Amino acid sequence: MALRNRFAALLLYLWFALFRPQDWLWMDITRFRLSMVLGALLIVPSLMTGSGPNMTHPLSVGGLLFLACALLAQMNAFAPDLGWVWIDFYVRLLLVCLFLVTLVSRPKPIVAASAVV
């Protein structure tokens, strides 16, 4: 379903990010980088169809302003290498959240996303 539907890809990404099945298995599947694959299944079709995230939503604006503050603070960071690791983490999280704000805008998708979480 994730190949055909961006909302299904979002739900699968949320499930994978929160449940972390790679930690529950006896074998190591981290080399498959499934989180990146699921993120690509969410983002690439959106960019191909021209339907990007809603940047005017207050949550999106707040997330982008927080990123700007983090980048500004990074200029005077005590440990810049550690700061870049967390900025990278936040940029990935923000990118998925920007698409979440766009895709979860009606009651049924809100219920489905809440059920996954």
The first five atom37 places (N, CA, C, CB, O) and aatype in JSON, in Angstrom:
{
  "aatype": [12, 0, 10, 1, 2, 1, 13, 0, 0, 10, 10, 10, 18, 10, 17, 13, 0, 10, 13, 1, 14, 5, 3, 17, 10, 17, 12, 3, 9, 16, 1, 13, 1, 10, 15, 12, 19, 10, 7, 0, 10, 10, 9, 19, 14, 15, 10, 12, 16, 7, 15, 7, 14, 2, 12, 16, 8, 14, 10, 15, 19, 7, 7, 10, 10, 13, 10, 0, 4, 0, 10, 10, 0, 5, 12, 2, 0, 13, 0, 14, 3, 10, 7, 17, 19, 17, 9, 3, 13, 18, 19, 1, 10, 10, 10, 19, 4, 10, 13, 10, 19, 16, 10, 19, 15, 1, 14, 11, 14, 9, 19, 0, 0, 15, 0, 19, 19],
  "atom_mask": [
    [1, 1, 1, 1, 1],
    [1, 1, 1, 1, 1],
    [1, 1, 1, 1, 1],
    [1, 1, 1, 1, 1],
    [1, 1, 1, 1, 1],
    [1, 1, 1, 1, 1],
    [1, 1, 1, 1, 1],
    [1, 1, 1, 1, 1],
    [1, 1, 1, 1, 1],
    [1, 1, 1, 1, 1],
    [1, 1, 1, 1, 1],
    [1, 1, 1, 1, 1],
    [1, 1, 1, 1, 1],
    [1, 1, 1, 1, 1],
    [1, 1, 1, 1, 1],
    [1, 1, 1, 1, 1],
    [1, 1, 1, 1, 1],
    [1, 1, 1, 1, 1],
    [1, 1, 1, 1, 1],
    [1, 1, 1, 1, 1],
    [1, 1, 1, 1, 1],
    [1, 1, 1, 1, 1],
    [1, 1, 1, 1, 1],
    [1, 1, 1, 1, 1],
    [1, 1, 1, 1, 1],
    [1, 1, 1, 1, 1],
    [1, 1, 1, 1, 1],
    [1, 1, 1, 1, 1],
    [1, 1, 1, 1, 1],
    [1, 1, 1, 1, 1],
    [1, 1, 1, 1, 1],
    [1, 1, 1, 1, 1],
    [1, 1, 1, 1, 1],
    [1, 1, 1, 1, 1],
    [1, 1, 1, 1, 1],
    [1, 1, 1, 1, 1],
    [1, 1, 1, 1, 1],
    [1, 1, 1, 1, 1],
    [1, 1, 1, 0, 1],
    [1, 1, 1, 1, 1],
    [1, 1, 1, 1, 1],
    [1, 1, 1, 1, 1],
    [1, 1, 1, 1, 1],
    [1, 1, 1, 1, 1],
    [1, 1, 1, 1, 1],
    [1, 1, 1, 1, 1],
    [1, 1, 1, 1, 1],
    [1, 1, 1, 1, 1],
    [1, 1, 1, 1, 1],
    [1, 1, 1, 0, 1],
    [1, 1, 1, 1, 1],
    [1, 1, 1, 0, 1],
    [1, 1, 1, 1, 1],
    [1, 1, 1, 1, 1],
    [1, 1, 1, 1, 1],
    [1, 1, 1, 1, 1],
    [1, 1, 1, 1, 1],
    [1, 1, 1, 1, 1],
    [1, 1, 1, 1, 1],
    [1, 1, 1, 1, 1],
    [1, 1, 1, 1, 1],
    [1, 1, 1, 0, 1],
    [1, 1, 1, 0, 1],
    [1, 1, 1, 1, 1],
    [1, 1, 1, 1, 1],
    [1, 1, 1, 1, 1],
    [1, 1, 1, 1, 1],
    [1, 1, 1, 1, 1],
    [1, 1, 1, 1, 1],
    [1, 1, 1, 1, 1],
    [1, 1, 1, 1, 1],
    [1, 1, 1, 1, 1],
    [1, 1, 1, 1, 1],
    [1, 1, 1, 1, 1],
    [1, 1, 1, 1, 1],
    [1, 1, 1, 1, 1],
    [1, 1, 1, 1, 1],
    [1, 1, 1, 1, 1],
    [1, 1, 1, 1, 1],
    [1, 1, 1, 1, 1],
    [1, 1, 1, 1, 1],
    [1, 1, 1, 1, 1],
    [1, 1, 1, 0, 1],
    [1, 1, 1, 1, 1],
    [1, 1, 1, 1, 1],
    [1, 1, 1, 1, 1],
    [1, 1, 1, 1, 1],
    [1, 1, 1, 1, 1],
    [1, 1, 1, 1, 1],
    [1, 1, 1, 1, 1],
    [1, 1, 1, 1, 1],
    [1, 1, 1, 1, 1],
    [1, 1, 1, 1, 1],
    [1, 1, 1, 1, 1],
    [1, 1, 1, 1, 1],
    [1, 1, 1, 1, 1],
    [1, 1, 1, 1, 1],
    [1, 1, 1, 1, 1],
    [1, 1, 1, 1, 1],
    [1, 1, 1, 1, 1],
    [1, 1, 1, 1, 1],
    [1, 1, 1, 1, 1],
    [1, 1, 1, 1, 1],
    [1, 1, 1, 1, 1],
    [1, 1, 1, 1, 1],
    [1, 1, 1, 1, 1],
    [1, 1, 1, 1, 1],
    [1, 1, 1, 1, 1],
    [1, 1, 1, 1, 1],
    [1, 1, 1, 1, 1],
    [1, 1, 1, 1, 1],
    [1, 1, 1, 1, 1],
    [1, 1, 1, 1, 1],
    [1, 1, 1, 1, 1],
    [1, 1, 1, 1, 1],
    [1, 1, 1, 1, 1],
    [1, 1, 1, 1, 1]
  ],
  "atom_positions": [
    [[0.81, -1.2, 0.0], [0.0, 0.0, 0.0], [0.85, 1.26, 0.0], [-0.92, 0.0, 1.2], [0.47, 2.28, -0.57]],
    [[2.01, 1.19, 0.64], [2.87, 2.38, 0.73], [3.36, 2.81, -0.65], [4.07, 2.12, 1.65], [3.66, 3.99, -0.86]],
    [[3.43, 1.88, -1.58], [3.86, 2.23, -2.94], [2.77, 2.99, -3.69], [4.24, 0.97, -3.71], [3.07, 3.75, -4.61]],
    [[1.51, 2.78, -3.31], [0.39, 3.41, -4.01], [-0.18, 4.62, -3.29], [-0.69, 2.42, -4.23], [-0.77, 5.49, -3.94]],
    [[-0.02, 4.69, -1.99], [-0.72, 5.7, -1.2], [0.26, 6.37, -0.23], [-1.91, 5.08, -0.43], [0.91, 5.7, 0.57]],
    [[0.35, 7.69, -0.31], [1.28, 8.42, 0.56], [0.86, 8.35, 2.02], [1.39, 9.88, 0.13], [1.7, 8.31, 2.91]],
    [[-0.45, 8.33, 2.27], [-0.92, 8.24, 3.65], [-0.55, 6.89, 4.25], [-2.44, 8.45, 3.72], [-0.17, 6.81, 5.42]],
    [[-0.65, 5.83, 3.46], [-0.24, 4.5, 3.94], [1.26, 4.49, 4.22], [-0.6, 3.4, 2.91], [1.71, 3.88, 5.19]],
    [[2.03, 5.17, 3.38], [3.48, 5.27, 3.61], [3.76, 6.03, 4.9], [4.18, 5.97, 2.42], [4.67, 5.66, 5.65]],
    [[3.0, 7.07, 5.17], [3.16, 7.82, 6.41], [2.85, 6.95, 7.62], [2.27, 9.07, 6.41], [3.59, 6.97, 8.6]],
    [[1.76, 6.2, 7.56], [1.4, 5.33, 8.68], [2.45, 4.25, 8.9], [0.03, 4.68, 8.44], [2.79, 3.94, 10.04]],
    [[2.97, 3.69, 7.82], [4.02, 2.68, 7.95], [5.29, 3.28, 8.54], [4.31, 2.05, 6.6], [5.96, 2.65, 9.36]],
    [[5.63, 4.5, 8.11], [6.8, 5.17, 8.66], [6.62, 5.44, 10.16], [7.07, 6.49, 7.92], [7.54, 5.21, 10.95]],
    [[5.43, 5.91, 10.54], [5.17, 6.16, 11.97], [5.27, 4.87, 12.77], [3.78, 6.79, 12.15], [5.86, 4.85, 13.85]],
    [[4.69, 3.8, 12.24], [4.74, 2.52, 12.95], [6.19, 2.06, 13.12], [3.92, 1.46, 12.2], [6.59, 1.64, 14.2]],
    [[6.96, 2.14, 12.04], [8.34, 1.69, 12.1], [9.16, 2.55, 13.06], [8.97, 1.71, 10.71], [9.99, 2.03, 13.81]],
    [[8.93, 3.86, 13.04], [9.7, 4.77, 13.89], [9.37, 4.58, 15.37], [9.43, 6.22, 13.5], [10.25, 4.69, 16.22]],
    [[8.12, 4.28, 15.69], [7.72, 4.15, 17.08], [7.89, 2.73, 17.62], [6.29, 4.58, 17.25], [8.29, 2.55, 18.77]],
    [[7.59, 1.73, 16.81], [7.67, 0.35, 17.27], [9.1, -0.19, 17.23], [6.77, -0.54, 16.43], [9.46, -1.05, 18.04]],
    [[9.92, 0.31, 16.32], [11.33, -0.06, 16.16], [11.51, -1.58, 16.08], [12.15, 0.5, 17.33], [12.14, -2.17, 16.96]],
    [[10.96, -2.22, 15.04], [11.03, -3.68, 14.94], [12.46, -4.22, 14.84], [10.25, -4.14, 13.74], [12.7, -5.38, 15.17]],
    [[13.4, -3.4, 14.41], [14.78, -3.87, 14.32], [15.36, -4.21, 15.69], [15.66, -2.83, 13.65], [16.29, -5.0, 15.79]],
    [[14.81, -3.62, 16.75], [15.28, -3.92, 18.1], [14.65, -5.19, 18.66], [14.98, -2.76, 19.02], [15.13, -5.72, 19.66]],
    [[13.58, -5.68, 18.04], [12.86, -6.85, 18.53], [13.32, -8.15, 17.86], [11.37, -6.66, 18.31], [12.95, -9.24, 18.3]],
    [[14.13, -8.04, 16.82], [14.52, -9.22, 16.05], [15.84, -9.8, 16.55], [14.63, -8.87, 14.56], [16.66, -9.11, 17.15]],
    [[16.01, -11.08, 16.29], [17.25, -11.75, 16.65], [18.37, -11.42, 15.68], [17.04, -13.25, 16.71], [19.55, -11.48, 16.03]],
    [[18.01, -11.07, 14.45], [19.04, -10.74, 13.47], [19.08, -9.22, 13.27], [18.77, -11.47, 12.11], [18.15, -8.51, 13.62]],
    [[20.16, -8.76, 12.7], [20.36, -7.33, 12.51], [19.82, -6.92, 11.14], [21.86, -6.95, 12.64], [20.33, -7.37, 10.11]],
    [[18.79, -6.08, 11.12], [18.24, -5.6, 9.86], [18.55, -4.12, 9.63], [16.73, -5.83, 9.82], [18.01, -3.52, 8.7]],
    [[19.38, -3.53, 10.47], [19.67, -2.1, 10.33], [20.41, -1.79, 9.04], [20.49, -1.62, 11.5], [20.34, -0.66, 8.55]],
    [[21.1, -2.77, 8.48], [21.84, -2.5, 7.23], [20.9, -2.25, 6.06], [22.75, -3.68, 6.91], [21.32, -1.68, 5.05]],
    [[19.63, -2.66, 6.18], [18.66, -2.42, 5.11], [18.14, -0.99, 5.1], [17.5, -3.38, 5.24], [17.52, -0.56, 4.14]],
    [[18.4, -0.26, 6.17], [17.99, 1.15, 6.29], [16.52, 1.34, 5.93], [18.86, 2.03, 5.39], [16.16, 2.17, 5.1]],
    [[15.67, 0.53, 6.58], [14.24, 0.55, 6.28], [13.59, 1.89, 6.58], [13.55, -0.55, 7.05], [12.64, 2.28, 5.91]],
    [[14.08, 2.58, 7.58], [13.53, 3.9, 7.89], [13.75, 4.86, 6.71], [14.18, 4.47, 9.17], [12.85, 5.63, 6.37]],
    [[14.92, 4.81, 6.11], [15.19, 5.67, 4.96], [14.33, 5.27, 3.76], [16.68, 5.6, 4.59], [13.85, 6.12, 3.02]],
    [[14.15, 3.97, 3.57], [13.31, 3.48, 2.47], [11.87, 3.95, 2.65], [13.37, 1.94, 2.37], [11.24, 4.41, 1.7]],
    [[11.35, 3.83, 3.87], [9.99, 4.27, 4.14], [9.85, 5.78, 4.0], [9.56, 3.84, 5.54], [8.84, 6.26, 3.49]],
    [[10.85, 6.52, 4.44], [10.84, 7.97, 4.25], [10.85, 8.34, 2.79], [0.0, 0.0, 0.0], [10.16, 9.28, 2.38]],
    [[11.62, 7.61, 1.99], [11.65, 7.86, 0.55], [10.31, 7.53, -0.09], [12.77, 7.05, -0.12], [9.86, 8.23, -1.0]],
    [[9.66, 6.46, 0.38], [8.33, 6.11, -0.14], [7.3, 7.19, 0.18], [7.87, 4.77, 0.43], [6.3, 7.33, -0.52]],
    [[7.54, 7.94, 1.23], [6.65, 9.04, 1.59], [6.98, 10.31, 0.81], [6.73, 9.3, 3.08], [6.08, 10.98, 0.31]],
    [[8.25, 10.64, 0.72], [8.64, 11.95, 0.21], [8.78, 11.99, -1.32], [9.94, 12.37, 0.83], [8.33, 12.95, -1.95]],
    [[9.39, 10.98, -1.91], [9.66, 11.02, -3.36], [8.37, 11.12, -4.18], [10.44, 9.78, -3.78], [8.3, 11.96, -5.07]],
    [[7.34, 10.28, -3.92], [6.11, 10.45, -4.7], [5.46, 11.82, -4.5], [5.12, 9.36, -4.33], [4.85, 12.36, -5.43]],
    [[5.59, 12.39, -3.33], [5.03, 13.72, -3.08], [5.73, 14.76, -3.94], [5.15, 14.08, -1.6], [5.09, 15.64, -4.51]],
    [[7.04, 14.67, -4.03], [7.78, 15.63, -4.83], [7.55, 15.41, -6.32], [9.26, 15.54, -4.51], [7.56, 16.36, -7.09]],
    [[7.35, 14.14, -6.73], [7.11, 13.83, -8.14], [5.75, 14.37, -8.6], [7.18, 12.32, -8.38], [5.61, 14.8, -9.74]],
    [[4.76, 14.34, -7.72], [3.42, 14.82, -8.08], [3.27, 16.32, -7.85], [2.37, 14.07, -7.29], [2.26, 16.9, -8.24]],
    [[4.25, 16.93, -7.22], [4.19, 18.36, -6.99], [3.36, 18.75, -5.78], [0.0, 0.0, 0.0], [3.04, 19.93, -5.6]],
    [[3.01, 17.8, -4.94], [2.22, 18.12, -3.74], [3.15, 18.06, -2.53], [1.01, 17.12, -3.56], [3.29, 17.03, -1.88]],
    [[3.75, 19.18, -2.25], [4.69, 19.26, -1.13], [3.98, 19.53, 0.17], [0.0, 0.0, 0.0], [2.75, 19.56, 0.23]],
    [[4.74, 19.72, 1.22], [4.14, 19.98, 2.53], [3.52, 21.37, 2.61], [5.19, 19.82, 3.63], [3.9, 22.28, 1.87]],
    [[2.57, 21.51, 3.52], [1.91, 22.78, 3.76], [2.8, 23.62, 4.67], [0.5, 22.57, 4.38], [2.85, 23.39, 5.88]],
    [[3.49, 24.58, 4.09], [4.43, 25.4, 4.85], [3.75, 26.58, 5.56], [5.51, 25.91, 3.92], [4.4, 27.28, 6.33]],
    [[2.47, 26.79, 5.31], [1.78, 27.92, 5.93], [1.05, 27.52, 7.2], [0.8, 28.53, 4.96], [0.54, 28.39, 7.91]],
    [[0.98, 26.25, 7.52], [0.31, 25.79, 8.74], [1.13, 26.26, 9.95], [0.15, 24.23, 8.73], [2.36, 26.24, 9.9]],
    [[0.47, 26.67, 11.03], [1.21, 27.15, 12.21], [2.2, 26.15, 12.78], [0.24, 27.54, 13.28], [3.27, 26.54, 13.26]],
    [[1.88, 24.85, 12.74], [2.83, 23.84, 13.23], [4.08, 23.78, 12.35], [2.17, 22.46, 13.29], [5.19, 23.6, 12.84]],
    [[3.88, 23.93, 11.04], [5.01, 23.93, 10.12], [5.89, 25.15, 10.33], [4.53, 23.88, 8.66], [7.12, 25.05, 10.35]],
    [[5.26, 26.3, 10.49], [6.01, 27.54, 10.72], [6.8, 27.44, 12.02], [5.06, 28.76, 10.76], [7.96, 27.83, 12.07]],
    [[6.17, 26.9, 13.07], [6.86, 26.74, 14.35], [8.04, 25.8, 14.25], [0.0, 0.0, 0.0], [9.1, 26.07, 14.82]],
    [[7.88, 24.68, 13.54], [8.98, 23.74, 13.36], [10.13, 24.35, 12.59], [0.0, 0.0, 0.0], [11.3, 24.13, 12.92]],
    [[9.82, 25.12, 11.55], [10.87, 25.77, 10.76], [11.58, 26.86, 11.56], [10.28, 26.36, 9.47], [12.79, 27.04, 11.44]],
    [[10.83, 27.59, 12.38], [11.46, 28.6, 13.23], [12.37, 27.96, 14.28], [10.38, 29.45, 13.93], [13.43, 28.5, 14.59]],
    [[11.95, 26.81, 14.81], [12.81, 26.09, 15.76], [14.09, 25.62, 15.08], [12.06, 24.89, 16.37], [15.16, 25.68, 15.68]],
    [[13.98, 25.17, 13.84], [15.17, 24.78, 13.07], [16.09, 25.98, 12.86], [14.77, 24.17, 11.71], [17.31, 25.86, 12.98]],
    [[15.51, 27.13, 12.56], [16.33, 28.33, 12.38], [17.05, 28.7, 13.68], [15.45, 29.52, 11.91], [18.22, 29.09, 13.66]],
    [[16.36, 28.57, 14.81], [17.0, 28.84, 16.11], [18.13, 27.85, 16.38], [15.97, 28.78, 17.25], [19.18, 28.22, 16.9]],
    [[17.9, 26.59, 16.03], [18.94, 25.57, 16.25], [20.15, 25.86, 15.39], [18.39, 24.16, 15.96], [21.29, 25.71, 15.84]],
    [[19.94, 26.26, 14.15], [21.07, 26.58, 13.27], [21.81, 27.82, 13.77], [20.59, 26.8, 11.83], [23.03, 27.89, 13.68]],
    [[21.08, 28.78, 14.29], [21.71, 29.98, 14.84], [22.52, 29.62, 16.09], [20.64, 31.04, 15.19], [23.64, 30.12, 16.26]],
    [[21.98, 28.77, 16.93], [22.69, 28.36, 18.14], [23.9, 27.49, 17.81], [21.75, 27.6, 19.08], [24.88, 27.48, 18.55]],
    [[23.84, 26.78, 16.7], [24.94, 25.9, 16.31], [26.22, 26.69, 16.01], [24.54, 25.08, 15.08], [27.32, 26.15, 16.09]],
    [[26.06, 27.97, 15.66], [27.24, 28.78, 15.35], [28.14, 28.96, 16.57], [26.82, 30.15, 14.81], [29.35, 29.11, 16.42]],
    [[27.57, 28.94, 17.77], [28.35, 29.12, 19.0], [28.31, 27.88, 19.88], [27.83, 30.31, 19.77], [28.46, 27.98, 21.1]],
    [[28.13, 26.71, 19.27], [27.98, 25.49, 20.05], [29.29, 25.1, 20.71], [27.48, 24.35, 19.16], [30.37, 25.31, 20.15]],
    [[29.19, 24.52, 21.9], [30.35, 24.04, 22.64], [30.94, 22.8, 21.96], [29.97, 23.72, 24.09], [32.16, 22.65, 21.89]],
    [[30.06, 21.92, 21.47], [30.49, 20.71, 20.76], [29.76, 20.67, 19.42], [30.2, 19.41, 21.61], [28.72, 20.02, 19.3]],
    [[30.29, 21.36, 18.4], [29.58, 21.45, 17.13], [29.32, 20.1, 16.46], [30.36, 22.31, 16.19], [28.28, 19.92, 15.81]],
    [[30.23, 19.15, 16.6], [30.03, 17.86, 15.96], [28.8, 17.15, 16.53], [31.27, 16.98, 16.13], [28.05, 16.52, 15.79]],
    [[28.59, 17.24, 17.82], [27.41, 16.65, 18.45], [26.15, 17.43, 18.06], [27.56, 16.62, 19.98], [25.09, 16.84, 17.87]],
    [[26.27, 18.72, 17.94], [25.13, 19.55, 17.54], [24.64, 19.21, 16.15], [0.0, 0.0, 0.0], [23.43, 19.17, 15.91]],
    [[25.56, 18.95, 15.21], [25.15, 18.61, 13.85], [24.43, 17.27, 13.8], [26.36, 18.57, 12.94], [23.54, 17.08, 12.97]],
    [[24.8, 16.35, 14.67], [24.09, 15.06, 14.72], [22.63, 15.28, 15.07], [24.75, 14.11, 15.76], [21.74, 14.7, 14.44]],
    [[22.37, 16.12, 16.07], [20.99, 16.35, 16.49], [20.24, 17.25, 15.53], [20.96, 16.96, 17.87], [19.03, 17.11, 15.39]],
    [[20.92, 18.16, 14.86], [20.25, 18.97, 13.84], [19.84, 18.08, 12.67], [21.17, 20.12, 13.35], [18.75, 18.24, 12.12]],
    [[20.7, 17.13, 12.29], [20.35, 16.17, 11.24], [19.12, 15.37, 11.64], [21.54, 15.23, 10.94], [18.21, 15.17, 10.84]],
    [[19.1, 14.9, 12.89], [17.94, 14.16, 13.4], [16.68, 15.0, 13.33], [18.19, 13.7, 14.85], [15.63, 14.52, 12.91]],
    [[16.78, 16.27, 13.75], [15.61, 17.15, 13.76], [15.14, 17.47, 12.34], [15.94, 18.44, 14.5], [13.93, 17.55, 12.11]],
    [[16.04, 17.64, 11.4], [15.64, 17.93, 10.03], [14.85, 16.75, 9.46], [16.88, 18.22, 9.14], [13.84, 16.96, 8.79]],
    [[15.29, 15.53, 9.72], [14.54, 14.36, 9.25], [13.17, 14.29, 9.9], [15.33, 13.07, 9.55], [12.18, 14.03, 9.23]],
    [[13.12, 14.53, 11.21], [11.85, 14.52, 11.93], [10.93, 15.62, 11.4], [12.08, 14.7, 13.43], [9.74, 15.39, 11.19]],
    [[11.46, 16.8, 11.2], [10.67, 17.92, 10.71], [10.13, 17.65, 9.31], [11.51, 19.2, 10.7], [8.99, 17.99, 9.02]],
    [[10.93, 17.04, 8.46], [10.48, 16.74, 7.11], [9.27, 15.81, 7.13], [11.61, 16.11, 6.29], [8.3, 16.04, 6.41]],
    [[9.32, 14.77, 7.94], [8.18, 13.86, 8.05], [6.99, 14.58, 8.68], [8.55, 12.6, 8.88], [5.85, 14.37, 8.27]],
    [[7.23, 15.41, 9.67], [6.13, 16.14, 10.33], [5.48, 17.14, 9.38], [6.65, 16.87, 11.57], [4.27, 17.36, 9.46]],
    [[6.25, 17.74, 8.48], [5.67, 18.65, 7.5], [4.71, 17.9, 6.58], [6.77, 19.34, 6.68], [3.65, 18.41, 6.25]],
    [[5.08, 16.69, 6.18], [4.18, 15.89, 5.36], [3.0, 15.38, 6.18], [4.93, 14.72, 4.73], [1.9, 15.23, 5.66]],
    [[3.22, 15.11, 7.46], [2.13, 14.67, 8.33], [1.07, 15.75, 8.44], [2.66, 14.32, 9.72], [-0.12, 15.44, 8.38]],
    [[1.47, 16.99, 8.59], [0.52, 18.09, 8.68], [-0.3, 18.18, 7.39], [1.25, 19.43, 8.94], [-1.49, 18.5, 7.44]],
    [[0.31, 17.9, 6.26], [-0.39, 17.97, 4.99], [-1.35, 16.79, 4.8], [0.62, 18.0, 3.84], [-2.48, 16.98, 4.36]],
    [[-0.9, 15.59, 5.14], [-1.69, 14.4, 4.87], [-2.76, 14.11, 5.91], [-0.79, 13.22, 4.76], [-3.75, 13.45, 5.6]],
    [[-2.58, 14.59, 7.12], [-3.53, 14.32, 8.2], [-4.29, 15.62, 8.49], [-2.8, 13.77, 9.5], [-3.97, 16.35, 9.42]],
    [[-5.29, 15.88, 7.67], [-6.02, 17.14, 7.83], [-7.52, 16.93, 7.98], [-5.75, 18.04, 6.65], [-8.25, 17.91, 8.15]],
    [[-7.99, 15.69, 7.94], [-9.41, 15.39, 8.09], [-9.58, 14.43, 9.27], [-10.0, 14.78, 6.78], [-8.6, 13.84, 9.73]],
    [[-10.8, 14.26, 9.76], [-11.01, 13.42, 10.95], [-10.58, 11.96, 10.79], [-12.45, 13.44, 11.32], [-9.96, 11.41, 11.7]],
    [[-10.9, 11.31, 9.66], [-10.54, 9.89, 9.51], [-9.03, 9.67, 9.53], [-11.12, 9.34, 8.22], [-8.57, 8.77, 10.23]],
    [[-8.24, 10.46, 8.78], [-6.78, 10.28, 8.88], [-6.21, 10.59, 10.27], [-6.1, 11.14, 7.86], [-5.23, 9.98, 10.68]],
    [[-6.82, 11.52, 10.98], [-6.37, 11.83, 12.34], [-6.57, 10.62, 13.24], [-7.12, 13.06, 12.91], [-5.7, 10.28, 14.04]],
    [[-7.72, 9.97, 13.11], [-8.01, 8.78, 13.91], [-7.05, 7.66, 13.54], [-9.47, 8.33, 13.7], [-6.54, 6.97, 14.43]],
    [[-6.79, 7.47, 12.25], [-5.88, 6.4, 11.8], [-4.47, 6.65, 12.31], [-5.88, 6.29, 10.27], [-3.82, 5.73, 12.8]],
    [[-3.98, 7.88, 12.19], [-2.63, 8.2, 12.67], [-2.54, 8.06, 14.19], [-2.23, 9.62, 12.25], [-1.54, 7.57, 14.71]],
    [[-3.59, 8.48, 14.89], [-3.6, 8.33, 16.34], [-3.61, 6.86, 16.75], [-4.81, 9.06, 16.95], [-2.98, 6.48, 17.74]],
    [[-4.33, 6.05, 16.0], [-4.37, 4.61, 16.3], [-3.0, 3.96, 16.11], [-5.41, 3.9, 15.4], [-2.62, 3.08, 16.88]],
    [[-2.26, 4.4, 15.09], [-0.92, 3.86, 14.88], [0.01, 4.27, 16.01], [-0.35, 4.34, 13.52], [0.79, 3.47, 16.52]],
    [[-0.09, 5.53, 16.4], [0.75, 6.02, 17.49], [0.37, 5.35, 18.79], [0.65, 7.54, 17.62], [0.97, 5.63, 19.83]]
  ]
}
